[in-house]
mmCIF file of C-alpha atoms in Angstrom:
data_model
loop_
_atom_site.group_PDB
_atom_site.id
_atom_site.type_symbol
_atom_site.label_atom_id
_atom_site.label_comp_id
_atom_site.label_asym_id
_atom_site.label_seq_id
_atom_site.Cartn_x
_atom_site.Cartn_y
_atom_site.Cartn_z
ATOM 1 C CA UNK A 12 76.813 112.530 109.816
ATOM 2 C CA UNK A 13 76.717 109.363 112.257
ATOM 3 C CA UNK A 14 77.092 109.319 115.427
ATOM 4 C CA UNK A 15 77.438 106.625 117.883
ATOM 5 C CA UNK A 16 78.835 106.170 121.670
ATOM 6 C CA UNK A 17 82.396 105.814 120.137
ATOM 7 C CA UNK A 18 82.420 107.428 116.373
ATOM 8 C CA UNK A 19 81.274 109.319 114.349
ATOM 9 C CA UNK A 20 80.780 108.406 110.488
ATOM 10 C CA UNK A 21 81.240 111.326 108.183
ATOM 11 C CA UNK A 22 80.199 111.017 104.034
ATOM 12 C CA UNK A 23 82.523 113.364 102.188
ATOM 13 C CA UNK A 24 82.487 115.654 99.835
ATOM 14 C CA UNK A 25 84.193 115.754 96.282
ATOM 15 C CA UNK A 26 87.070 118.175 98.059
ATOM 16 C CA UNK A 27 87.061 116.094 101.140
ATOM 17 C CA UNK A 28 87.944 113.037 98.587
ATOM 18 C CA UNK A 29 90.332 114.806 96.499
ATOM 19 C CA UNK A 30 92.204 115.657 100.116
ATOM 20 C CA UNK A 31 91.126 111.779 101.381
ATOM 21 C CA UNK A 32 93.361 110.385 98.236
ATOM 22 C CA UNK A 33 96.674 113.060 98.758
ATOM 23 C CA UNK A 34 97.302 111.574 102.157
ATOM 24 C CA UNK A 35 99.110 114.569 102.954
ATOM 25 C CA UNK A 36 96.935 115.538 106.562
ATOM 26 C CA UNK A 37 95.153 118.243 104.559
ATOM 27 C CA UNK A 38 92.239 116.308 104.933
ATOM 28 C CA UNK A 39 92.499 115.973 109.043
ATOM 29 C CA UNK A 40 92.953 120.018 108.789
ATOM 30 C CA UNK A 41 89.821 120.630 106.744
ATOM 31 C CA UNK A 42 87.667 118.261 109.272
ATOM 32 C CA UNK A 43 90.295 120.139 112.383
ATOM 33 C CA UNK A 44 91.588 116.164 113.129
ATOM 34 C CA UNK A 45 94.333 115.029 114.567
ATOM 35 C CA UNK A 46 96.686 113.524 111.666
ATOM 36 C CA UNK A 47 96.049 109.804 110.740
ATOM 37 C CA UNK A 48 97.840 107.410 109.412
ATOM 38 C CA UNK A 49 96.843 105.265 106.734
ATOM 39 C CA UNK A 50 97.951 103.547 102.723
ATOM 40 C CA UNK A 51 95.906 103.663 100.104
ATOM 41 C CA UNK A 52 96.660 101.292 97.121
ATOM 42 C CA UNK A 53 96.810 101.605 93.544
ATOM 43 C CA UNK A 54 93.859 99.900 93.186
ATOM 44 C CA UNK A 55 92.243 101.797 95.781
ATOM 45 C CA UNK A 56 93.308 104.815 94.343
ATOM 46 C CA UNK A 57 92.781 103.588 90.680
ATOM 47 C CA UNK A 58 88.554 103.280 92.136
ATOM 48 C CA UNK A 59 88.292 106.436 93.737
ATOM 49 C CA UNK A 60 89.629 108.340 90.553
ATOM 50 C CA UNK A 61 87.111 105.971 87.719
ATOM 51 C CA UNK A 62 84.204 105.533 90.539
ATOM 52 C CA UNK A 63 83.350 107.099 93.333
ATOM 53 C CA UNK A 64 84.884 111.075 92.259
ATOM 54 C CA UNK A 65 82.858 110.859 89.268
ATOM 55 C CA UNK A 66 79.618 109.811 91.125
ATOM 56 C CA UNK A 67 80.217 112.235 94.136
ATOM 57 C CA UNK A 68 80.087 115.016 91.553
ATOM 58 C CA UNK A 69 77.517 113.616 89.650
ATOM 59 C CA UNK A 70 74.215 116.182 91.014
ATOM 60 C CA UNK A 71 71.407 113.525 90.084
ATOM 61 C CA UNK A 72 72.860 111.116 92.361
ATOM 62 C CA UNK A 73 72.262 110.943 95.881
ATOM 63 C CA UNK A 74 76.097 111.340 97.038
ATOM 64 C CA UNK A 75 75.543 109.627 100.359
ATOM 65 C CA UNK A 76 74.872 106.445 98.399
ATOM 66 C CA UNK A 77 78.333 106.807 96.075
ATOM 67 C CA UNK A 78 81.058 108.758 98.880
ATOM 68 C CA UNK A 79 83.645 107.963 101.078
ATOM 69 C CA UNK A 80 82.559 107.744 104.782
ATOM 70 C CA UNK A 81 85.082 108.599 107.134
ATOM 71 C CA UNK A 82 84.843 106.437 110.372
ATOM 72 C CA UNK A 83 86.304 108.636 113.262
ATOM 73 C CA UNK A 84 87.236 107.886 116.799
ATOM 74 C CA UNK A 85 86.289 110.592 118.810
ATOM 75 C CA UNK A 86 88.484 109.900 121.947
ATOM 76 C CA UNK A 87 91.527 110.379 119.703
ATOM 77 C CA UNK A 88 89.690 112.826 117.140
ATOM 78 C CA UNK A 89 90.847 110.771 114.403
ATOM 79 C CA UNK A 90 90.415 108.873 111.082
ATOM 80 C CA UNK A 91 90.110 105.261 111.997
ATOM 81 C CA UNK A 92 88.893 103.683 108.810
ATOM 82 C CA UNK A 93 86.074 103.940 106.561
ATOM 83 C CA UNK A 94 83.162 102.607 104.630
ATOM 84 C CA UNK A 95 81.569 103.144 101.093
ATOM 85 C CA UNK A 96 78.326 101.504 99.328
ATOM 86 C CA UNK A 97 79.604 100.455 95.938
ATOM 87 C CA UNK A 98 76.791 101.803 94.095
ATOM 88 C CA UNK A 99 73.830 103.179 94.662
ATOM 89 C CA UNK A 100 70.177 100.917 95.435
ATOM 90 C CA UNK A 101 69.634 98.636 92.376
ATOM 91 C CA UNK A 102 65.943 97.853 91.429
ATOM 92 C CA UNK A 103 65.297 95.366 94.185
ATOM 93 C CA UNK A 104 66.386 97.948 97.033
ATOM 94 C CA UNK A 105 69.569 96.152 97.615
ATOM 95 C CA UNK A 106 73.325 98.038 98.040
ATOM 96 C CA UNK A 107 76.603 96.829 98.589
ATOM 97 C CA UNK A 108 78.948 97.606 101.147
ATOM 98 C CA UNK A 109 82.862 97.892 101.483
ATOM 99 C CA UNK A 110 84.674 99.035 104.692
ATOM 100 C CA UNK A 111 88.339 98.948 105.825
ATOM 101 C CA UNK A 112 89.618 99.913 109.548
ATOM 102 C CA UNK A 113 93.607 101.112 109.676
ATOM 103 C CA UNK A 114 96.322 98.762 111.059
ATOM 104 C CA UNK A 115 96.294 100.301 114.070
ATOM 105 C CA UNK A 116 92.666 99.716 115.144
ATOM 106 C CA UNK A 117 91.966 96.734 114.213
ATOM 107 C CA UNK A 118 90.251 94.428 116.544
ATOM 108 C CA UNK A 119 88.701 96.626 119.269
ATOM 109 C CA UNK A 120 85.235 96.250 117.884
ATOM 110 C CA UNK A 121 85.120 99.647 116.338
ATOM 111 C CA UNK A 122 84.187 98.777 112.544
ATOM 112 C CA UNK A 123 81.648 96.574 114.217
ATOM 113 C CA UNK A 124 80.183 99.742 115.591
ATOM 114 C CA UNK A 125 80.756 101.573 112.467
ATOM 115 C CA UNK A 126 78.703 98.965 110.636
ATOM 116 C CA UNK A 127 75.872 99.149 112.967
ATOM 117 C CA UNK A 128 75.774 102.483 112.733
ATOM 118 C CA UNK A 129 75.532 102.884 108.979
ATOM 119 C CA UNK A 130 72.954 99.698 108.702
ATOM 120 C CA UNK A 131 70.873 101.678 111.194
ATOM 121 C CA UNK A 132 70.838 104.628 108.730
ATOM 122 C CA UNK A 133 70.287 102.797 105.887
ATOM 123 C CA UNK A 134 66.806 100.799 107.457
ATOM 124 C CA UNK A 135 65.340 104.361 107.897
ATOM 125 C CA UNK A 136 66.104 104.798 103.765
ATOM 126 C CA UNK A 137 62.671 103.493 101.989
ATOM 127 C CA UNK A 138 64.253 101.894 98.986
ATOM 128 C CA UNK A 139 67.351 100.006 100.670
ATOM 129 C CA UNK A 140 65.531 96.607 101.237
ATOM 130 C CA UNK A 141 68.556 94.671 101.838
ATOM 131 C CA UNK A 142 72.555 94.847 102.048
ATOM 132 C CA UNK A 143 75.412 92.445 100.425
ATOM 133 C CA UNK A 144 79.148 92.542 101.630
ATOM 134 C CA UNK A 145 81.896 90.227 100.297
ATOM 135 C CA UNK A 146 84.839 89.378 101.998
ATOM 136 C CA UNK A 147 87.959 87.272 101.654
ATOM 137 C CA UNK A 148 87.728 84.052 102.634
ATOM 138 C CA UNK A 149 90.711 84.543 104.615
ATOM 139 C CA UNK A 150 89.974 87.185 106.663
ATOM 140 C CA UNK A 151 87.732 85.960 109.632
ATOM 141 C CA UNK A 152 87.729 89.153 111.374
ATOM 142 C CA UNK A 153 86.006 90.839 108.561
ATOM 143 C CA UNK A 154 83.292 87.816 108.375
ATOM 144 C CA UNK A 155 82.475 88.237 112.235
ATOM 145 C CA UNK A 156 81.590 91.872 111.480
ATOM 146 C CA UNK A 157 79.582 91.000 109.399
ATOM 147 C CA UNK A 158 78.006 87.956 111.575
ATOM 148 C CA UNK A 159 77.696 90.216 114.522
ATOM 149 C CA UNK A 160 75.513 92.823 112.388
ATOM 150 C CA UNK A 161 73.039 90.293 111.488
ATOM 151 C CA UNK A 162 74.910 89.107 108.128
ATOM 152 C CA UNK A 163 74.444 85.634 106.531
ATOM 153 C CA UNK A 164 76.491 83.913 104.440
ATOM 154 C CA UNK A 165 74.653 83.462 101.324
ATOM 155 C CA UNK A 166 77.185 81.663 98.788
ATOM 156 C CA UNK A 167 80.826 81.815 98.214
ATOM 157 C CA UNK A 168 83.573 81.039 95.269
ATOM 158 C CA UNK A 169 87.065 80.188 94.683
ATOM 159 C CA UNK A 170 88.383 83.200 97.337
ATOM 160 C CA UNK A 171 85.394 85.019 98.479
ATOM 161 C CA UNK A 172 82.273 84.646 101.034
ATOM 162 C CA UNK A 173 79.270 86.441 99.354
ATOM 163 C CA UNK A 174 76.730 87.788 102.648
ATOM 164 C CA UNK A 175 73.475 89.711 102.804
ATOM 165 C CA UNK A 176 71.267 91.089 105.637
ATOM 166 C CA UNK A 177 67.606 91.641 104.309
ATOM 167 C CA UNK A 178 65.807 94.236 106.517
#
């Protein structure tokens, strides 16, 4: 667990994903949250079920590298969003990070907090040297996260901005 002055990020467990993916508040019970309110996608769902449950479960890997991490707001005690490594450190030390913040919290800095935070962990890992993101090349919020973490923009194609921060 993460903690900062506004959230707290949480890595869960295979049960904690299962719950995460019904949608049905059992997870916000298990974690004694107030109910939030978010969509997940078929494609969403589709990676959970082929990726990240499989690798969660998975004993040799290192589960903080392949889970779900719930970003809460700790004013409202609630699920605000959340962020996930893709995989875990290739050869050369680098991961690659994914985050999403609900609807309703969008733009008041808090997945620019959440981002700090979990870059902060991940310099005190030895073998994370450096991390990519990608994001749409449409969605300018989600490239001045990145910016205002330290990001740069490293190459792009047809619909996407490619961006690493080397430690």
């Amino acid at each position: 667990m993460i903690e900062s002055h506004n959230l707290i990020l949480k890595p869960l467990s295979s049960k904690q994903l299962t719950k995460y993916l019904k949608n049905d508040g059992s997870l916000e019970k298990d974690l004694r949250l107030n109910r939030s309110q978010y969509i997940i996608s078929n494609k969403v769902e589709e990676g959970f079920v082929e990726n990240i449950l499989p690798d969660v479960k998975d004993a040799g890997k290192n589960h903080l590298f392949t889970s779900l991490w719930v970003i809460i707001l700790k004013t409202q005690s609630k699920i605000i969003g959340d962020i996930h490594f893709l995989s875990l450190p290739d050869v050369d030390g680098e991961i690659e990070i994914g985050y999403s913040t609900f609807k309703a919290f969008r733009g008041k800095g808090y997945m620019t907090e959440a981002i700090a935070c979990i870059l902060a962990w991940a310099k005190r890992q030895d073998f994370v040297k450096s991390i990519f993101a990608q994001t749409a090349k449409t969605n300018m919020p989600s490239w001045r996260i990145l910016e205002k973490n330290g990001f740069e923009k490293v190459g792009d194609d047809e619909s996407l901005f490619n961006w690493r921060l080397i430690f």
